[in-house]
Short mmCIF file of C-alpha atoms in Angstrom, two decimals:
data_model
loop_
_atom_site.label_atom_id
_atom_site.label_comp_id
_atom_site.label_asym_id
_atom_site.label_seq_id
_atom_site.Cartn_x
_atom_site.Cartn_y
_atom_site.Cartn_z
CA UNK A 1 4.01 8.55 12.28
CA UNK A 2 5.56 10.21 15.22
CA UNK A 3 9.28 10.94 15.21
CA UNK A 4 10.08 8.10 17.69
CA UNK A 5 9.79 5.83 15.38
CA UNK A 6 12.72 7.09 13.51
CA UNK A 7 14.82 7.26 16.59
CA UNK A 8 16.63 4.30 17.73
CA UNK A 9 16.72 5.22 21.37
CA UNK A 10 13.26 4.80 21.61
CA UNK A 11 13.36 1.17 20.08
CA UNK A 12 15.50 0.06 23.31
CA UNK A 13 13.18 -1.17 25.93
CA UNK A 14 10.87 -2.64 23.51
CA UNK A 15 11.53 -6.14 22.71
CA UNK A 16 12.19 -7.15 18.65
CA UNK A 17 8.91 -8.76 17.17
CA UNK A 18 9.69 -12.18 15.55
CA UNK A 19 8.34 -12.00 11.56
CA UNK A 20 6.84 -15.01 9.13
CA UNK A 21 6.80 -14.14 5.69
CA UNK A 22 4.55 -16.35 3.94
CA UNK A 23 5.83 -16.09 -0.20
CA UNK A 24 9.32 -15.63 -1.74
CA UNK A 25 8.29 -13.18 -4.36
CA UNK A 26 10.56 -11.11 -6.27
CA UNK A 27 9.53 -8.22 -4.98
CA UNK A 28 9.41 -8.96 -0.97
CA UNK A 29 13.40 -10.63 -1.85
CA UNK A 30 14.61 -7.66 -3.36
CA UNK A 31 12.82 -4.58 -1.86
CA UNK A 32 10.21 -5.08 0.80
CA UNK A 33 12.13 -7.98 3.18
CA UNK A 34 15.72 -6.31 2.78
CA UNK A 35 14.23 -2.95 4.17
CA UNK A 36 12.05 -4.62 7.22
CA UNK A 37 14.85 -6.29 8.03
CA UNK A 38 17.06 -3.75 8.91
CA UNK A 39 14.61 -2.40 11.94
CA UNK A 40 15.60 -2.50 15.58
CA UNK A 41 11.74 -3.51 16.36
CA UNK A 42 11.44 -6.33 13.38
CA UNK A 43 12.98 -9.89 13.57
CA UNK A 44 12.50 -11.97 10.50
CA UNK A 45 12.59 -15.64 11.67
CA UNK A 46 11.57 -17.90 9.28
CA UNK A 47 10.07 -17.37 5.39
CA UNK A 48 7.55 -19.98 3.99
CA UNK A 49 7.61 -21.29 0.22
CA UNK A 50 5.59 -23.68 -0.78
CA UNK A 51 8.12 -25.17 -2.86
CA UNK A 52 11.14 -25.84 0.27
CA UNK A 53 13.91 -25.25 -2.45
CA UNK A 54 12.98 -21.62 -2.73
CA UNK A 55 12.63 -20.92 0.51
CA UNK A 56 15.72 -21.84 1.37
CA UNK A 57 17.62 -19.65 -0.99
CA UNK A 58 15.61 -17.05 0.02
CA UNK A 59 16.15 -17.09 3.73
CA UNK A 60 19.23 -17.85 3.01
CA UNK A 61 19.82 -14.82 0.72
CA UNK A 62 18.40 -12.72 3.30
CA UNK A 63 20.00 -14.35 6.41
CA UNK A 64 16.58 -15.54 7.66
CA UNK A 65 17.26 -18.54 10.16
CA UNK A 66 14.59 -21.09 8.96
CA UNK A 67 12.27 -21.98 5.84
CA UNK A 68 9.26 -23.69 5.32
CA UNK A 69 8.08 -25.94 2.70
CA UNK A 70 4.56 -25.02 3.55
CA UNK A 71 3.00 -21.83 4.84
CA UNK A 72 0.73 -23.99 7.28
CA UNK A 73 4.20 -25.12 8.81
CA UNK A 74 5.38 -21.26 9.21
CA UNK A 75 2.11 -20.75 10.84
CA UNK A 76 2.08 -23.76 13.38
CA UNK A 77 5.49 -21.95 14.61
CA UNK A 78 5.13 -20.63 17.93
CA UNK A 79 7.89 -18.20 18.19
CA UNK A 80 6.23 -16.32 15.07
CA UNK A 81 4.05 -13.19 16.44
CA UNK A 82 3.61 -11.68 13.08
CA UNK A 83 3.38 -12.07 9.76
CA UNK A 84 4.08 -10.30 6.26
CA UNK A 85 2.22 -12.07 3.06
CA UNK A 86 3.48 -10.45 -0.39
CA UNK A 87 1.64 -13.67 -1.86
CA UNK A 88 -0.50 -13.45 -5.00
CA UNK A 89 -3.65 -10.78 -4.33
CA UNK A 90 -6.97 -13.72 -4.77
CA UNK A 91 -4.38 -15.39 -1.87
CA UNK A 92 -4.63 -12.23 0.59
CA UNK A 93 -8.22 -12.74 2.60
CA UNK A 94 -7.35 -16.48 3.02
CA UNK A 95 -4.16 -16.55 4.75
CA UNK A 96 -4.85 -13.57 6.30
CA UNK A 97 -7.64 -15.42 7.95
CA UNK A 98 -5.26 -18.45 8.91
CA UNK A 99 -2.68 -16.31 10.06
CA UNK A 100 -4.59 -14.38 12.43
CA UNK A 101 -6.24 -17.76 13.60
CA UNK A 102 -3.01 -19.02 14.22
CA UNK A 103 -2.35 -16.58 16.68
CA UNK A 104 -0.05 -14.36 14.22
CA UNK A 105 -0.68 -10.47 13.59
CA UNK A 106 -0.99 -9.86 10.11
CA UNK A 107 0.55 -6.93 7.54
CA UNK A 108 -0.74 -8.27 4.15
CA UNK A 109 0.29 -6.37 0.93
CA UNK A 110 -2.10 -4.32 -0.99
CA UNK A 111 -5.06 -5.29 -2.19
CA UNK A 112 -5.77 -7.03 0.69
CA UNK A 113 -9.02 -8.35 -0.97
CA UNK A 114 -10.40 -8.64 -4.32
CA UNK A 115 -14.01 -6.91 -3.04
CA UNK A 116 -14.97 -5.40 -0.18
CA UNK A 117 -17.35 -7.86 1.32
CA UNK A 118 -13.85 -10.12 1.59
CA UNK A 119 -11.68 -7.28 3.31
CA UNK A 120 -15.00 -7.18 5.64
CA UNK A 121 -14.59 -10.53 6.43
CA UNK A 122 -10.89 -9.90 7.70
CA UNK A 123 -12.58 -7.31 10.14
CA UNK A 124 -14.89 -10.31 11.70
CA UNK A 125 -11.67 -12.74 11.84
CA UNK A 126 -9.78 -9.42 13.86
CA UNK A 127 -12.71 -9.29 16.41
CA UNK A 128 -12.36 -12.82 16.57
CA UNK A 129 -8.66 -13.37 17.14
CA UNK A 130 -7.82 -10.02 18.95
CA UNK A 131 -4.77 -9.94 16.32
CA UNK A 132 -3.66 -7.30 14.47
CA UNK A 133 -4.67 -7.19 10.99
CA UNK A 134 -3.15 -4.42 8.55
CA UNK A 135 -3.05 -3.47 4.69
CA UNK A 136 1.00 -2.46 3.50
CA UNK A 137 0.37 1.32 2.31
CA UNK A 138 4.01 1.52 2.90
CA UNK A 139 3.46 5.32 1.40
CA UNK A 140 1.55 6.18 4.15
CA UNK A 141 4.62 5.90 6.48
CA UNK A 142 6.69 8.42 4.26
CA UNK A 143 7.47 11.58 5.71
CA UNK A 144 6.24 13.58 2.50
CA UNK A 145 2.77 12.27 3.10
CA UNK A 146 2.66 13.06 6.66
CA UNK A 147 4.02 16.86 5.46
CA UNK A 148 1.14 16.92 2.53
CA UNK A 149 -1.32 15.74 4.71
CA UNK A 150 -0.42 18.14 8.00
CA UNK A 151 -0.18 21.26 5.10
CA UNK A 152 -3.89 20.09 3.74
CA UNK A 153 -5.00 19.80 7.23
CA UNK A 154 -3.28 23.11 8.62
CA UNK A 155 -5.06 25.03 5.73
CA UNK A 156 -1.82 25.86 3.93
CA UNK A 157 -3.11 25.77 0.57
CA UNK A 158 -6.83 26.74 1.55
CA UNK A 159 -9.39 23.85 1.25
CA UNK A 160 -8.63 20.73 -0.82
CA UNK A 161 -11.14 21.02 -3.83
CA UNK A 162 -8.85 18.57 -6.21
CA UNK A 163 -6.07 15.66 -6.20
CA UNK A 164 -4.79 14.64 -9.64
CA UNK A 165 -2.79 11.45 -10.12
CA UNK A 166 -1.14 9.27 -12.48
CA UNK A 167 0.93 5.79 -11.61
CA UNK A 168 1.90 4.21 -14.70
CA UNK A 169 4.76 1.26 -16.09
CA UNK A 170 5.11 -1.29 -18.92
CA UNK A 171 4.83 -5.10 -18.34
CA UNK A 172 3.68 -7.14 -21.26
CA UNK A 173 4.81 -10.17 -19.80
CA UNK A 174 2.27 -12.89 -19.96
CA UNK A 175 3.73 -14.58 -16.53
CA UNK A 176 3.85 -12.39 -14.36
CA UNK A 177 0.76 -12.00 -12.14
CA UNK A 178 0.22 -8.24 -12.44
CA UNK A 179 -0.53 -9.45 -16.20
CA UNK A 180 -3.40 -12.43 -15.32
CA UNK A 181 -6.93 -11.64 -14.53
CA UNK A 182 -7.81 -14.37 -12.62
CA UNK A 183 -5.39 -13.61 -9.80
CA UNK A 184 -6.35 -9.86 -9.15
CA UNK A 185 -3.95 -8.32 -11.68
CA UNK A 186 -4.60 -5.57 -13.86
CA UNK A 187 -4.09 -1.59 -13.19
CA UNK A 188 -6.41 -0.95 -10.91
CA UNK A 189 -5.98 -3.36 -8.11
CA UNK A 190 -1.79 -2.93 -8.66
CA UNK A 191 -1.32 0.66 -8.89
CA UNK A 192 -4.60 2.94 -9.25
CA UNK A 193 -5.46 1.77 -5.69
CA UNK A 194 -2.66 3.96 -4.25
CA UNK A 195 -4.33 6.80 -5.93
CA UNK A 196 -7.55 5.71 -3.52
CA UNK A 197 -6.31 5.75 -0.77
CA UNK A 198 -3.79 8.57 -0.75
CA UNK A 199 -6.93 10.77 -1.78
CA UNK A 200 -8.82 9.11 1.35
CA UNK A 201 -5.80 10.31 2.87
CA UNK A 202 -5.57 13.63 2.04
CA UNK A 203 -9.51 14.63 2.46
CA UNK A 204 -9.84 12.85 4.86
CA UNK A 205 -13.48 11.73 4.69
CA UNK A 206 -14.69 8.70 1.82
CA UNK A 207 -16.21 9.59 -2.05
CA UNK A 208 -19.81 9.05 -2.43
CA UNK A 209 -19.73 7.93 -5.96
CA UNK A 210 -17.35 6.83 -8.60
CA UNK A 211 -16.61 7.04 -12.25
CA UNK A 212 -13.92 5.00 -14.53
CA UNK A 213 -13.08 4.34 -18.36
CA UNK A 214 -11.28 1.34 -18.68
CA UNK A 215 -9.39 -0.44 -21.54
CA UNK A 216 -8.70 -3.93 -21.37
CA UNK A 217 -5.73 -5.73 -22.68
CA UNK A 218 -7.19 -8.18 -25.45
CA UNK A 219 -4.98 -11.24 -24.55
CA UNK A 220 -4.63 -11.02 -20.91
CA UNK A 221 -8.20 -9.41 -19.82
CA UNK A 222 -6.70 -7.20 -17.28
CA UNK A 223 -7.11 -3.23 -16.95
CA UNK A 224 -4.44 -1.83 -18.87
CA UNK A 225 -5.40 1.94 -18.87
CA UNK A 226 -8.21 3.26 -16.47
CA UNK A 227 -8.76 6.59 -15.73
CA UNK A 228 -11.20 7.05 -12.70
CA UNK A 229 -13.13 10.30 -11.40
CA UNK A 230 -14.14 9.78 -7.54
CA UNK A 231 -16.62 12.52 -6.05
CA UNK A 232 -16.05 14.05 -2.20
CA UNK A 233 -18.61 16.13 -2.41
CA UNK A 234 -17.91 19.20 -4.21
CA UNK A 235 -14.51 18.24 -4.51
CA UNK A 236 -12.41 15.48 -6.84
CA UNK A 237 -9.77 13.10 -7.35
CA UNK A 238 -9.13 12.33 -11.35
CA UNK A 239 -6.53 9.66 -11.74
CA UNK A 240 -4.96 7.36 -14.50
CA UNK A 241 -2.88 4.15 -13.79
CA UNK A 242 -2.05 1.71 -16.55
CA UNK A 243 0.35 -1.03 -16.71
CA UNK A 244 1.06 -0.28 -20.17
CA UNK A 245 2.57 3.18 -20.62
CA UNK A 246 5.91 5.10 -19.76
CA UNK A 247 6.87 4.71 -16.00
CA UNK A 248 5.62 8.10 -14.29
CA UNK A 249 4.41 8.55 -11.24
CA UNK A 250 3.02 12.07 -9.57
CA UNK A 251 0.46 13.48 -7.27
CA UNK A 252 -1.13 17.06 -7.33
CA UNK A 253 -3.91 18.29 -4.43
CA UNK A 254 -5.11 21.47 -5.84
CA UNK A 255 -6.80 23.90 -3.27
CA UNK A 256 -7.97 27.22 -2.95
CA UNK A 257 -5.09 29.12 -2.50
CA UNK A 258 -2.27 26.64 -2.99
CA UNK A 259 -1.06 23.44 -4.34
CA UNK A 260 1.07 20.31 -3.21
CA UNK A 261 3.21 18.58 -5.54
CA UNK A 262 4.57 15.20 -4.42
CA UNK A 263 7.45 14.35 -7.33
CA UNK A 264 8.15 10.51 -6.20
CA UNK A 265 4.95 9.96 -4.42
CA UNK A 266 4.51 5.60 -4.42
CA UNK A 267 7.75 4.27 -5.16
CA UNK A 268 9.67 6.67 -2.79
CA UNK A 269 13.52 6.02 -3.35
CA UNK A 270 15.31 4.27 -0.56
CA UNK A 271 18.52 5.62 -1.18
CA UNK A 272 18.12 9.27 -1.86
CA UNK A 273 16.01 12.13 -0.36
CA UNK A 274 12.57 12.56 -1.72
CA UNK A 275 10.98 16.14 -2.24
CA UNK A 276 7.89 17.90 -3.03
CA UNK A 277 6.60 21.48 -3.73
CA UNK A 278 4.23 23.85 -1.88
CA UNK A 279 3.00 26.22 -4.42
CA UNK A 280 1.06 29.65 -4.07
CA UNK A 281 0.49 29.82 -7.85
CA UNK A 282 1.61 32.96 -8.12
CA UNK A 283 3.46 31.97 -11.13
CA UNK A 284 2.25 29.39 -13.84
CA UNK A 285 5.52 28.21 -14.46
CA UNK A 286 6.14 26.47 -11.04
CA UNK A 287 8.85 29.45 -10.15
CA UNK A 288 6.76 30.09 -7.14
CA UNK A 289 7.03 26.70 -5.76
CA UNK A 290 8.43 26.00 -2.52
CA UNK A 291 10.56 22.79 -1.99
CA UNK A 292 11.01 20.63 1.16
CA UNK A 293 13.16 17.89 0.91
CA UNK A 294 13.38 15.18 3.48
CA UNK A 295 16.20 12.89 4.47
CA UNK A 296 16.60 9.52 3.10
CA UNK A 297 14.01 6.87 4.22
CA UNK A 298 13.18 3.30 3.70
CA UNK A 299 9.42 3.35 3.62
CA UNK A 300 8.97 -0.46 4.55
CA UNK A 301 11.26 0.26 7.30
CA UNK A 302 9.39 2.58 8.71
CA UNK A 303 6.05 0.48 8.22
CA UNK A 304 7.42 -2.46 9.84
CA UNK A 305 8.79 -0.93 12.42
CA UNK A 306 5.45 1.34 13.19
CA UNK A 307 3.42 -2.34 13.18
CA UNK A 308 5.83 -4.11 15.37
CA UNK A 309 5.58 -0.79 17.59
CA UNK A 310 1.79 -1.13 17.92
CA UNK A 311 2.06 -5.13 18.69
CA UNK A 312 4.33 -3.88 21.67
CA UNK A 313 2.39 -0.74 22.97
CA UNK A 314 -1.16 -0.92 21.56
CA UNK A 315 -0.79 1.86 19.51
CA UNK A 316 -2.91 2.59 16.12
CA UNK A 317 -1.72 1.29 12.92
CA UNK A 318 -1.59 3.80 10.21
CA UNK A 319 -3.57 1.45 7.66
CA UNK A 320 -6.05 -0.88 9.94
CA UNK A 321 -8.48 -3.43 8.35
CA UNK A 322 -10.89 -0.86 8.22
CA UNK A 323 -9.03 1.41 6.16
CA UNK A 324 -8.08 -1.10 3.61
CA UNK A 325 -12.07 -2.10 3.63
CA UNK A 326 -13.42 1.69 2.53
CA UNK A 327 -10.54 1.07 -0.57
CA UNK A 328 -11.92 -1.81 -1.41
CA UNK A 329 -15.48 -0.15 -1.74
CA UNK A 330 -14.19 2.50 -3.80
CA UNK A 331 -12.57 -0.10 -6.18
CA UNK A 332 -15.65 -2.21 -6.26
CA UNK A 333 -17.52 0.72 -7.24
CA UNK A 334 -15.05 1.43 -10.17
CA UNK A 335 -15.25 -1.72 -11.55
CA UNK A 336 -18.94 -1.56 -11.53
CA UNK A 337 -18.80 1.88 -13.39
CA UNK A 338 -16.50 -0.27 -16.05
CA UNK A 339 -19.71 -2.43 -16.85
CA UNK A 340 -22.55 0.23 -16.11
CA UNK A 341 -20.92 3.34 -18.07
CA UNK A 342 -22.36 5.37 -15.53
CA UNK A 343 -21.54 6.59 -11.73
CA UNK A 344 -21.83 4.22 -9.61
CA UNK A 345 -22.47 5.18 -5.11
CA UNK A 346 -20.37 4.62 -2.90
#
């Protein structure tokens, strides 16, 4: 993310982008659609339910000027360039397809498929439509991951040899969809997939094979605890997410002759700055640690103003189609470990 995209000066010959959302979830209500809305570059027009009486007290909520009782209405709206879907995850590939076909760039919320061979698919309907189509790694847009990855990349702590990560939070409700199988909930595809891709991110080359341990919650089927072991190629990411344990969240990247420690690395606060540590080890009790703080940022801000940005100028998006497919072939190979026991390629 360059620094003009944090500087509203450089938003003022570029002409607002006009937003669908397709879904009035909780979460794009209360923390994803309150953030975009606030950018110079991103104009939320209209918000599709497919029940009318909740999208109206969403968009209302939110000040969005019209609602849709149908997403396929939102869709045949021809002042809509682009659209957001925080919709259920098995709902992702398909109105990602129709979206794009519609004429309507697309930023879809992670997963953006349940397999690969679907994301892949979204790569075909992109060549096909000449429409954007991008997975919401809204971390990717935080400062502190630009900084870790320029200090991994500028050899600061020597070569990357390990990331270590662990996402974790409790929800034992049996309605919400995190908690139901046949939807794409579970651990993995909710939370352990930002510990793919930030390692993607960080070496910056894919695993070649993958390892995992999973245990399953006995009423709901989903992956409650997995622990996962990818392989770079004489170098490692180990990682645990569960949706059953104390709410933590923290990334190490181990190298040669220094670490990186990201404190809030996924769920970066909004409304407070956000730190981490560069660390030569010459201590063991973290004394030796370096801090760089970074000024408060809204992380979907900053991703929906960077995609509205490329729609206007052509420039890359941070997490194309065909980054979100080589996460999806990770996490197919993980599951695949859970049922072989053994490592499974890449």
């Amino acid at each position: 993310m360059s620094t003009s995209a944090l500087d509203p000066k450089s938003s003022e010959s570029i002409t607002p982008v006009r937003w669908g959302v397709l879904g009035a979830s909780n979460f794009a209500v209360k923390v994803s659609l309150p953030s975009m809305r606030r950018g110079p570059l991103t104009e939320i027009a209209a918000l599709a339910s497919r029940d009318i009486g909740k999208a109206r007290a969403a968009a209302e909520s939110l000040g969005i000027p019209r609602a849709y009782g149908s997403y396929d209405e939102l869709l045949d709206d021809p002042e809509i360039e682009a659209v957001y879907i925080p919709l259920p995850n098995h709902l992702h590939v398909k109105w990602s397809a129709r979206a794009a076909r519609a004429g309507k760039h697309v930023l879809c919320e992670k997963p953006i498929a349940l397999s690969a061979k679907d994301a892949a698919a979204l790569v075909d309907v992109q060549h096909e439509t000449d429409k954007r189509i991008a997975e919401a790694f809204m971390i990717r847009y935080h400062p502190q991951w630009q900084q870790a990855r320029d200090w991994v990349r500028s050899g600061r702590i020597g070569e990357l040899v390990s990331v270590q990560a662990a996402f974790s939070y409790f929800n034992r409700d049996a309605t919400n969809i995190r908690n139901r199988e046949q939807v794409g909930g579970g651990a993995l595809y909710d939370i352990g997939c930002y510990a793919v891709n930030t390692s993607r991110l960080l070496f910056g080359r894919e695993p070649v094979r993958a390892m995992v341990l999973v245990e399953r919650d006995p009423e709901f089927g989903t992956d409650r605890l997995t622990s996962g072991l990818l392989d770079y190629g004489g170098a490692h990411l180990t990682f645990t997410c569960s949706t059953q344990a104390v709410a933590y969240q923290r990334v190490n990247a181990l190298g040669t002759k220094g670490r990186i420690e990201i404190e809030i690395p996924f769920n970066a606060p909004a409304d407070q700055p956000c730190k981490i540590f560069l660390d030569d080890g010459s201590t063991l009790n973290c004394s030796s640690a370096k801090v760089t703080s970074f000024p408060v940022v809204d992380q979907y801000h900053l991703q929906s103003e960077a995609f509205s940005r490329a729609i206007r100028t052509g420039s890359p998006v941070e997490n194309s189609i065909d980054v979100a497919v080589g996460n999806m072939r990770v996490i197919d190979a993980l599951f695949r470990s859970a049922e072989s026991r053994r490592w499974e390629k890449i």
